[in-house]
PDB file of C-alpha atoms in Angstrom:
ATOM      1  CA  MET I   1      -2.305 -38.431  50.132  1.00  0.00           C
ATOM      2  CA  TYR I   2      -1.855 -42.157  49.568  1.00  0.00           C
ATOM      3  CA  THR I   3       0.519 -42.333  52.546  1.00  0.00           C
ATOM      4  CA  ALA I   4      -2.278 -40.884  54.657  1.00  0.00           C
ATOM      5  CA  VAL I   5      -4.705 -43.425  53.206  1.00  0.00           C
ATOM      6  CA  ALA I   6      -2.294 -46.254  54.090  1.00  0.00           C
ATOM      7  CA  ALA I   7      -1.922 -44.880  57.609  1.00  0.00           C
ATOM      8  CA  GLY I   8      -5.714 -44.768  57.878  1.00  0.00           C
ATOM      9  CA  GLY I   9      -5.906 -48.421  56.835  1.00  0.00           C
ATOM     10  CA  PHE I  10      -3.359 -49.310  59.517  1.00  0.00           C
ATOM     11  CA  ARG I  11      -5.288 -47.406  62.221  1.00  0.00           C
ATOM     12  CA  ARG I  12      -8.604 -48.896  61.176  1.00  0.00           C
ATOM     13  CA  TYR I  13      -7.479 -52.491  61.626  1.00  0.00           C
ATOM     14  CA  ALA I  14      -5.582 -51.594  64.792  1.00  0.00           C
ATOM     15  CA  THR I  15      -8.907 -50.782  66.474  1.00  0.00           C
ATOM     16  CA  TYR I  16     -10.044 -54.434  66.326  1.00  0.00           C
ATOM     17  CA  ARG I  17      -7.956 -55.553  69.296  1.00  0.00           C
ATOM     18  CA  ALA I  18     -10.091 -58.519  70.338  1.00  0.00           C
ATOM     19  CA  ALA I  19     -10.150 -59.839  66.765  1.00  0.00           C
ATOM     20  CA  THR I  20      -6.377 -59.407  66.542  1.00  0.00           C
ATOM     21  CA  ALA I  21      -5.814 -61.301  69.799  1.00  0.00           C
ATOM     22  CA  ALA I  22      -8.135 -64.080  68.617  1.00  0.00           C
ATOM     23  CA  GLY I  23      -6.243 -64.218  65.322  1.00  0.00           C
ATOM     24  CA  VAL I  24      -2.890 -64.527  67.110  1.00  0.00           C
ATOM     25  CA  PHE I  25      -4.255 -67.403  69.204  1.00  0.00           C
ATOM     26  CA  THR I  26      -5.785 -69.136  66.171  1.00  0.00           C
ATOM     27  CA  ASN I  27      -2.646 -68.855  64.056  1.00  0.00           C
ATOM     28  CA  THR I  28      -0.503 -70.140  66.905  1.00  0.00           C
ATOM     29  CA  VAL I  29      -2.732 -73.174  67.510  1.00  0.00           C
ATOM     30  CA  PHE I  30      -2.936 -74.006  63.807  1.00  0.00           C
ATOM     31  CA  GLY I  31       0.817 -73.531  63.562  1.00  0.00           C
ATOM     32  CA  ILE I  32       1.402 -76.110  66.302  1.00  0.00           C
ATOM     33  CA  ILE I  33      -0.949 -78.590  64.619  1.00  0.00           C
ATOM     34  CA  LEU I  34       0.713 -78.108  61.223  1.00  0.00           C
ATOM     35  CA  VAL I  35       4.232 -78.342  62.652  1.00  0.00           C
ATOM     36  CA  TYR I  36       3.626 -81.760  64.157  1.00  0.00           C
ATOM     37  CA  THR I  37       1.891 -82.862  60.953  1.00  0.00           C
ATOM     38  CA  TYR I  38       4.871 -81.690  58.897  1.00  0.00           C
ATOM     39  CA  LEU I  39       7.354 -83.321  61.270  1.00  0.00           C
ATOM     40  CA  ALA I  40       5.552 -86.660  60.894  1.00  0.00           C
ATOM     41  CA  LEU I  41       5.509 -86.262  57.107  1.00  0.00           C
ATOM     42  CA  TRP I  42       9.184 -85.294  56.955  1.00  0.00           C
ATOM     43  CA  ASP I  43      10.075 -88.279  59.173  1.00  0.00           C
ATOM     44  CA  GLU I  44       8.612 -90.490  56.467  1.00  0.00           C
ATOM     45  CA  LYS I  45       9.900 -88.407  53.547  1.00  0.00           C
ATOM     46  CA  PRO I  46      13.169 -86.690  54.579  1.00  0.00           C
ATOM     47  CA  HIS I  47      14.090 -83.652  52.462  1.00  0.00           C
ATOM     48  CA  LEU I  48      10.641 -83.592  50.849  1.00  0.00           C
ATOM     49  CA  GLY I  49      10.505 -80.731  48.365  1.00  0.00           C
ATOM     50  CA  GLY I  50      14.172 -80.014  49.034  1.00  0.00           C
ATOM     51  CA  TYR I  51      13.504 -78.898  52.627  1.00  0.00           C
ATOM     52  CA  ASP I  52      14.930 -80.404  55.788  1.00  0.00           C
ATOM     53  CA  GLN I  53      12.805 -80.540  58.939  1.00  0.00           C
ATOM     54  CA  ALA I  54      13.993 -77.164  60.247  1.00  0.00           C
ATOM     55  CA  GLN I  55      13.086 -75.520  56.937  1.00  0.00           C
ATOM     56  CA  ALA I  56       9.696 -77.246  56.912  1.00  0.00           C
ATOM     57  CA  VAL I  57       8.994 -75.897  60.417  1.00  0.00           C
ATOM     58  CA  THR I  58      10.068 -72.416  59.332  1.00  0.00           C
ATOM     59  CA  TYR I  59       7.719 -72.675  56.349  1.00  0.00           C
ATOM     60  CA  VAL I  60       4.788 -73.474  58.662  1.00  0.00           C
ATOM     61  CA  TRP I  61       5.346 -70.486  60.934  1.00  0.00           C
ATOM     62  CA  LEU I  62       6.004 -68.151  58.031  1.00  0.00           C
ATOM     63  CA  GLY I  63       2.681 -69.248  56.565  1.00  0.00           C
ATOM     64  CA  GLN I  64       0.930 -68.422  59.833  1.00  0.00           C
ATOM     65  CA  CYS I  65       2.685 -65.054  59.893  1.00  0.00           C
ATOM     66  CA  LEU I  66       1.617 -64.187  56.341  1.00  0.00           C
ATOM     67  CA  TYR I  67      -1.853 -65.744  56.410  1.00  0.00           C
ATOM     68  CA  ALA I  68      -3.649 -62.542  57.424  1.00  0.00           C
ATOM     69  CA  THR I  69      -0.870 -60.227  56.241  1.00  0.00           C
ATOM     70  CA  LEU I  70      -1.490 -61.221  52.627  1.00  0.00           C
ATOM     71  CA  ALA I  71      -5.181 -62.080  53.101  1.00  0.00           C
ATOM     72  CA  ILE I  72      -4.386 -65.449  51.513  1.00  0.00           C
ATOM     73  CA  GLN I  73      -7.903 -66.717  52.216  1.00  0.00           C
ATOM     74  CA  GLY I  74      -9.436 -63.347  51.377  1.00  0.00           C
ATOM     75  CA  GLY I  75     -10.825 -60.957  53.929  1.00  0.00           C
ATOM     76  CA  GLY I  76      -8.790 -57.919  52.954  1.00  0.00           C
ATOM     77  CA  VAL I  77     -10.045 -54.613  51.600  1.00  0.00           C
ATOM     78  CA  GLU I  78     -11.633 -56.426  48.649  1.00  0.00           C
ATOM     79  CA  LYS I  79     -14.569 -57.281  50.926  1.00  0.00           C
ATOM     80  CA  ASP I  80     -15.329 -53.592  51.423  1.00  0.00           C
ATOM     81  CA  LEU I  81     -14.836 -52.869  47.733  1.00  0.00           C
ATOM     82  CA  MET I  82     -17.192 -55.688  46.731  1.00  0.00           C
ATOM     83  CA  GLU I  83     -19.855 -54.378  49.091  1.00  0.00           C
ATOM     84  CA  ARG I  84     -19.493 -50.816  47.825  1.00  0.00           C
ATOM     85  CA  ILE I  85     -19.873 -52.008  44.247  1.00  0.00           C
ATOM     86  CA  ARG I  86     -22.902 -54.123  45.172  1.00  0.00           C
ATOM     87  CA  THR I  87     -24.682 -51.265  46.950  1.00  0.00           C
ATOM     88  CA  GLY I  88     -23.675 -48.583  44.465  1.00  0.00           C
ATOM     89  CA  GLU I  89     -21.569 -46.620  46.963  1.00  0.00           C
ATOM     90  CA  ILE I  90     -18.663 -47.062  44.552  1.00  0.00           C
ATOM     91  CA  ALA I  91     -20.085 -44.051  42.690  1.00  0.00           C
ATOM     92  CA  ILE I  92     -18.946 -41.864  45.613  1.00  0.00           C
ATOM     93  CA  ASP I  93     -15.436 -43.327  45.391  1.00  0.00           C
ATOM     94  CA  LEU I  94     -15.277 -42.480  41.692  1.00  0.00           C
ATOM     95  CA  TYR I  95     -15.979 -38.807  42.489  1.00  0.00           C
ATOM     96  CA  ARG I  96     -12.956 -38.598  44.793  1.00  0.00           C
ATOM     97  CA  PRO I  97      -9.952 -36.681  43.408  1.00  0.00           C
ATOM     98  CA  ALA I  98      -7.906 -39.873  43.708  1.00  0.00           C
ATOM     99  CA  ASP I  99      -7.164 -42.908  41.613  1.00  0.00           C
ATOM    100  CA  LEU I 100      -9.483 -45.770  42.596  1.00  0.00           C
ATOM    101  CA  GLN I 101      -6.861 -48.522  42.287  1.00  0.00           C
ATOM    102  CA  LEU I 102      -4.145 -46.605  44.138  1.00  0.00           C
ATOM    103  CA  TRP I 103      -6.600 -45.641  46.891  1.00  0.00           C
ATOM    104  CA  TRP I 104      -7.499 -49.250  47.625  1.00  0.00           C
ATOM    105  CA  LEU I 105      -3.887 -50.399  47.197  1.00  0.00           C
ATOM    106  CA  ALA I 106      -2.723 -47.879  49.802  1.00  0.00           C
ATOM    107  CA  THR I 107      -5.502 -48.952  52.161  1.00  0.00           C
ATOM    108  CA  ASP I 108      -4.570 -52.613  51.721  1.00  0.00           C
ATOM    109  CA  LEU I 109      -0.865 -51.949  52.311  1.00  0.00           C
ATOM    110  CA  GLY I 110      -1.763 -50.267  55.601  1.00  0.00           C
ATOM    111  CA  ARG I 111      -3.908 -53.270  56.527  1.00  0.00           C
ATOM    112  CA  SER I 112      -1.127 -55.685  55.558  1.00  0.00           C
ATOM    113  CA  LEU I 113       1.451 -53.881  57.672  1.00  0.00           C
ATOM    114  CA  PHE I 114      -0.765 -53.964  60.750  1.00  0.00           C
ATOM    115  CA  GLN I 115      -1.690 -57.623  60.269  1.00  0.00           C
ATOM    116  CA  MET I 116       1.978 -58.540  59.993  1.00  0.00           C
ATOM    117  CA  LEU I 117       2.980 -56.613  63.126  1.00  0.00           C
ATOM    118  CA  GLY I 118      -0.165 -57.240  65.150  1.00  0.00           C
ATOM    119  CA  ARG I 119      -1.034 -60.780  64.158  1.00  0.00           C
ATOM    120  CA  GLY I 120       1.900 -62.325  62.307  1.00  0.00           C
ATOM    121  CA  VAL I 121       5.018 -61.597  64.342  1.00  0.00           C
ATOM    122  CA  ILE I 122       3.883 -63.257  67.580  1.00  0.00           C
ATOM    123  CA  PRO I 123       3.120 -66.726  66.110  1.00  0.00           C
ATOM    124  CA  PHE I 124       6.421 -66.610  64.199  1.00  0.00           C
ATOM    125  CA  ALA I 125       8.319 -65.662  67.350  1.00  0.00           C
ATOM    126  CA  PHE I 126       6.504 -68.428  69.257  1.00  0.00           C
ATOM    127  CA  GLY I 127       7.665 -70.932  66.663  1.00  0.00           C
ATOM    128  CA  ALA I 128      11.251 -69.668  66.862  1.00  0.00           C
ATOM    129  CA  VAL I 129      11.278 -70.064  70.661  1.00  0.00           C
ATOM    130  CA  PHE I 130       9.679 -73.498  70.976  1.00  0.00           C
ATOM    131  CA  PHE I 131      10.708 -75.271  67.752  1.00  0.00           C
ATOM    132  CA  SER I 132      13.879 -75.822  65.774  1.00  0.00           C
ATOM    133  CA  MET I 133      13.667 -73.438  62.829  1.00  0.00           C
ATOM    134  CA  TYR I 134      15.927 -72.403  59.995  1.00  0.00           C
ATOM    135  CA  LEU I 135      16.571 -68.690  60.521  1.00  0.00           C
ATOM    136  CA  PRO I 136      19.264 -66.797  58.576  1.00  0.00           C
ATOM    137  CA  THR I 137      21.781 -64.842  60.628  1.00  0.00           C
ATOM    138  CA  ASP I 138      22.860 -62.270  58.028  1.00  0.00           C
ATOM    139  CA  VAL I 139      21.090 -58.945  57.584  1.00  0.00           C
ATOM    140  CA  VAL I 140      21.186 -59.106  53.774  1.00  0.00           C
ATOM    141  CA  THR I 141      18.935 -62.168  53.659  1.00  0.00           C
ATOM    142  CA  TRP I 142      16.377 -60.480  55.899  1.00  0.00           C
ATOM    143  CA  MET I 143      16.502 -57.362  53.719  1.00  0.00           C
ATOM    144  CA  THR I 144      15.905 -59.387  50.552  1.00  0.00           C
ATOM    145  CA  PHE I 145      13.069 -61.175  52.336  1.00  0.00           C
ATOM    146  CA  ALA I 146      11.513 -57.777  53.142  1.00  0.00           C
ATOM    147  CA  VAL I 147      11.588 -56.873  49.439  1.00  0.00           C
ATOM    148  CA  ALA I 148      10.023 -60.230  48.552  1.00  0.00           C
ATOM    149  CA  LEU I 149       7.326 -59.609  51.151  1.00  0.00           C
ATOM    150  CA  LEU I 150       6.503 -56.184  49.708  1.00  0.00           C
ATOM    151  CA  LEU I 151       6.202 -57.673  46.226  1.00  0.00           C
ATOM    152  CA  ALA I 152       4.011 -60.441  47.677  1.00  0.00           C
ATOM    153  CA  MET I 153       1.691 -57.750  49.067  1.00  0.00           C
ATOM    154  CA  LEU I 154       1.378 -56.200  45.602  1.00  0.00           C
ATOM    155  CA  VAL I 155       0.618 -59.568  43.982  1.00  0.00           C
ATOM    156  CA  SER I 156      -1.925 -60.374  46.685  1.00  0.00           C
ATOM    157  CA  PHE I 157      -3.704 -57.072  46.175  1.00  0.00           C
ATOM    158  CA  GLY I 158      -3.630 -57.515  42.390  1.00  0.00           C
ATOM    159  CA  ILE I 159      -5.424 -60.872  42.640  1.00  0.00           C
ATOM    160  CA  ARG I 160      -8.037 -59.631  45.103  1.00  0.00           C
ATOM    161  CA  TYR I 161      -8.654 -56.365  43.236  1.00  0.00           C
ATOM    162  CA  LEU I 162      -9.497 -58.268  40.060  1.00  0.00           C
ATOM    163  CA  ALA I 163     -11.863 -60.478  42.043  1.00  0.00           C
ATOM    164  CA  ALA I 164     -13.551 -57.445  43.581  1.00  0.00           C
ATOM    165  CA  LEU I 165     -14.064 -55.741  40.217  1.00  0.00           C
ATOM    166  CA  SER I 166     -15.917 -58.811  38.940  1.00  0.00           C
ATOM    167  CA  VAL I 167     -18.842 -57.713  41.130  1.00  0.00           C
ATOM    168  CA  PHE I 168     -19.531 -54.934  38.613  1.00  0.00           C
ATOM    169  CA  TRP I 169     -20.882 -57.719  36.387  1.00  0.00           C
ATOM    170  CA  LEU I 170     -21.860 -60.432  38.868  1.00  0.00           C
ATOM    171  CA  MET I 171     -23.611 -58.056  41.320  1.00  0.00           C
ATOM    172  CA  ASP I 172     -22.533 -60.303  44.212  1.00  0.00           C
ATOM    173  CA  GLY I 173     -19.116 -61.374  45.468  1.00  0.00           C
ATOM    174  CA  MET I 174     -19.993 -64.496  47.464  1.00  0.00           C
ATOM    175  CA  GLY I 175     -19.055 -67.055  44.811  1.00  0.00           C
ATOM    176  CA  VAL I 176     -15.904 -65.183  43.816  1.00  0.00           C
ATOM    177  CA  SER I 177     -14.822 -64.943  47.459  1.00  0.00           C
ATOM    178  CA  GLN I 178     -15.272 -68.678  47.975  1.00  0.00           C
ATOM    179  CA  ALA I 179     -13.287 -69.470  44.835  1.00  0.00           C
ATOM    180  CA  MET I 180     -10.544 -67.090  45.980  1.00  0.00           C
ATOM    181  CA  MET I 181     -10.427 -68.811  49.365  1.00  0.00           C
ATOM    182  CA  VAL I 182      -9.894 -72.265  47.845  1.00  0.00           C
ATOM    183  CA  LEU I 183      -7.352 -71.080  45.290  1.00  0.00           C
ATOM    184  CA  GLY I 184      -5.526 -68.946  47.825  1.00  0.00           C
ATOM    185  CA  ILE I 185      -5.139 -71.701  50.405  1.00  0.00           C
ATOM    186  CA  PHE I 186      -3.991 -74.366  47.943  1.00  0.00           C
ATOM    187  CA  CYS I 187      -2.115 -72.483  45.231  1.00  0.00           C
ATOM    188  CA  SER I 188      -0.130 -70.245  47.609  1.00  0.00           C
ATOM    189  CA  GLY I 189       1.293 -73.285  49.404  1.00  0.00           C
ATOM    190  CA  MET I 190      -0.540 -72.824  52.699  1.00  0.00           C
ATOM    191  CA  THR I 191      -1.606 -76.484  52.669  1.00  0.00           C
ATOM    192  CA  LEU I 192       1.751 -77.904  51.545  1.00  0.00           C
ATOM    193  CA  PRO I 193       4.841 -76.258  50.067  1.00  0.00           C
ATOM    194  CA  LEU I 194       4.467 -76.093  46.312  1.00  0.00           C
ATOM    195  CA  ASN I 195       7.932 -77.640  45.990  1.00  0.00           C
ATOM    196  CA  VAL I 196       6.553 -81.030  47.037  1.00  0.00           C
ATOM    197  CA  PHE I 197       4.266 -81.348  44.001  1.00  0.00           C
ATOM    198  CA  PRO I 198       5.998 -83.338  41.258  1.00  0.00           C
ATOM    199  CA  GLY I 199       5.921 -83.216  37.488  1.00  0.00           C
ATOM    200  CA  ALA I 200       3.885 -80.918  35.280  1.00  0.00           C
ATOM    201  CA  PHE I 201       1.329 -80.186  37.997  1.00  0.00           C
ATOM    202  CA  GLY I 202       4.052 -78.880  40.284  1.00  0.00           C
ATOM    203  CA  GLU I 203       5.484 -76.719  37.520  1.00  0.00           C
ATOM    204  CA  VAL I 204       2.058 -75.213  36.823  1.00  0.00           C
ATOM    205  CA  VAL I 205       1.216 -74.302  40.442  1.00  0.00           C
ATOM    206  CA  ARG I 206       4.680 -72.826  40.973  1.00  0.00           C
ATOM    207  CA  ALA I 207       4.177 -70.623  37.895  1.00  0.00           C
ATOM    208  CA  LEU I 208       0.841 -69.190  39.087  1.00  0.00           C
ATOM    209  CA  PRO I 209       0.698 -65.790  40.837  1.00  0.00           C
ATOM    210  CA  TRP I 210      -0.327 -67.314  44.181  1.00  0.00           C
ATOM    211  CA  ALA I 211       3.159 -68.843  44.440  1.00  0.00           C
ATOM    212  CA  ALA I 212       4.528 -65.303  44.786  1.00  0.00           C
ATOM    213  CA  GLN I 213       2.675 -64.876  48.077  1.00  0.00           C
ATOM    214  CA  LEU I 214       4.159 -67.574  50.315  1.00  0.00           C
ATOM    215  CA  GLN I 215       6.347 -70.035  48.411  1.00  0.00           C
ATOM    216  CA  VAL I 216       8.666 -67.455  46.870  1.00  0.00           C
ATOM    217  CA  PRO I 217       9.240 -65.370  50.052  1.00  0.00           C
ATOM    218  CA  ALA I 218       9.825 -68.602  51.994  1.00  0.00           C
ATOM    219  CA  ASP I 219      12.449 -69.765  49.494  1.00  0.00           C
ATOM    220  CA  VAL I 220      14.156 -66.364  49.645  1.00  0.00           C
ATOM    221  CA  LEU I 221      14.262 -66.463  53.452  1.00  0.00           C
ATOM    222  CA  MET I 222      15.655 -69.999  53.514  1.00  0.00           C
ATOM    223  CA  GLY I 223      18.160 -69.530  50.703  1.00  0.00           C
ATOM    224  CA  GLU I 224      16.385 -71.880  48.290  1.00  0.00           C
ATOM    225  CA  SER I 225      15.979 -69.239  45.586  1.00  0.00           C
ATOM    226  CA  THR I 226      18.210 -66.460  44.321  1.00  0.00           C
ATOM    227  CA  PRO I 227      16.758 -63.018  45.168  1.00  0.00           C
ATOM    228  CA  LEU I 228      16.912 -61.666  41.621  1.00  0.00           C
ATOM    229  CA  ARG I 229      15.035 -64.642  40.216  1.00  0.00           C
ATOM    230  CA  ALA I 230      12.423 -64.380  42.961  1.00  0.00           C
ATOM    231  CA  PHE I 231      12.016 -60.620  42.510  1.00  0.00           C
ATOM    232  CA  ALA I 232      11.661 -60.974  38.737  1.00  0.00           C
ATOM    233  CA  PHE I 233       8.918 -63.585  39.138  1.00  0.00           C
ATOM    234  CA  GLN I 234       7.011 -61.533  41.715  1.00  0.00           C
ATOM    235  CA  ALA I 235       7.445 -58.215  39.924  1.00  0.00           C
ATOM    236  CA  ALA I 236       6.268 -59.683  36.619  1.00  0.00           C
ATOM    237  CA  TRP I 237       3.074 -60.970  38.213  1.00  0.00           C
ATOM    238  CA  ALA I 238       2.560 -57.729  40.174  1.00  0.00           C
ATOM    239  CA  VAL I 239       2.812 -55.634  37.001  1.00  0.00           C
ATOM    240  CA  ALA I 240       0.596 -58.015  35.027  1.00  0.00           C
ATOM    241  CA  LEU I 241      -2.109 -58.166  37.708  1.00  0.00           C
ATOM    242  CA  LEU I 242      -2.131 -54.433  38.408  1.00  0.00           C
ATOM    243  CA  ALA I 243      -2.246 -53.682  34.684  1.00  0.00           C
ATOM    244  CA  ALA I 244      -5.126 -56.133  34.244  1.00  0.00           C
ATOM    245  CA  GLY I 245      -6.867 -54.478  37.187  1.00  0.00           C
ATOM    246  CA  ARG I 246      -6.427 -51.094  35.534  1.00  0.00           C
ATOM    247  CA  LEU I 247      -7.936 -52.344  32.267  1.00  0.00           C
ATOM    248  CA  LEU I 248     -10.841 -54.049  34.024  1.00  0.00           C
ATOM    249  CA  GLN I 249     -11.448 -50.936  36.120  1.00  0.00           C
ATOM    250  CA  THR I 250     -11.607 -48.821  32.962  1.00  0.00           C
ATOM    251  CA  ALA I 251     -14.097 -51.209  31.389  1.00  0.00           C
ATOM    252  CA  ALA I 252     -16.197 -51.406  34.549  1.00  0.00           C
ATOM    253  CA  THR I 253     -16.368 -47.679  35.239  1.00  0.00           C
ATOM    254  CA  ARG I 254     -17.036 -46.614  31.678  1.00  0.00           C
ATOM    255  CA  ARG I 255     -20.703 -46.805  32.554  1.00  0.00           C
ATOM    256  CA  VAL I 256     -21.601 -47.243  36.212  1.00  0.00           C
ATOM    257  CA  VAL I 257     -25.170 -48.156  37.152  1.00  0.00           C
ATOM    258  CA  VAL I 258     -25.928 -47.385  40.795  1.00  0.00           C
ATOM    259  CA  GLN I 259     -27.926 -50.212  42.334  1.00  0.00           C
ATOM    260  CA  GLY I 260     -31.566 -49.259  42.860  1.00  0.00           C
ATOM    261  CA  GLY I 261     -31.228 -46.218  40.640  1.00  0.00           C
TER     262      GLY I 261
END
């Protein structure tokens, strides 16, 4: 059943062809702007964060590839879930013979897969053609990167699911969505690789769950982190976030008040 739900999520987002094309164009343009910004920064600070210029360029295009895939700024299925909680339609979801968390997780995995194939691959390929990038040549590294990406999807969903459930108490998701956007962009490393931040601040941001979305998969792809260490970090956060989501869901659905009723 959940495979069918994931397939439905994939098909749903595949219908927005104009939005997908616009997203590909936007990510490509922003990628070009960021690449030249990074190149100027790395000219001044060679090997900043332990990366050379080719690795820094790879990091930029990977970020553009995963931006929509992991809904780093928000905009995934949590938007629909927030709206259904706000309007009271969530009561219908609770009557389904399916687990609420697994239902939305399957839907989000289908969305993530489409966004990666439909919106992420083209900007990354563009970067590989027109810029000097660090790309591994062995299959094993790409396979470990795929595992890291799957774990990143779970962590991403775990963060956004917790944010969506907060609407049970807040009755509106606008403020939570804006906070998620700021935290997602900065703490995932979309602005700058988290490796460049020094001292205690750098250690803190690299220990937060957002680091599992972009920084950790990037380090796995570029050989800057051992796969087992990366997987352990991501899996620990995925389990913790999904477990917290389960507990919060139980507390929220113990007594559901349908809006207007």
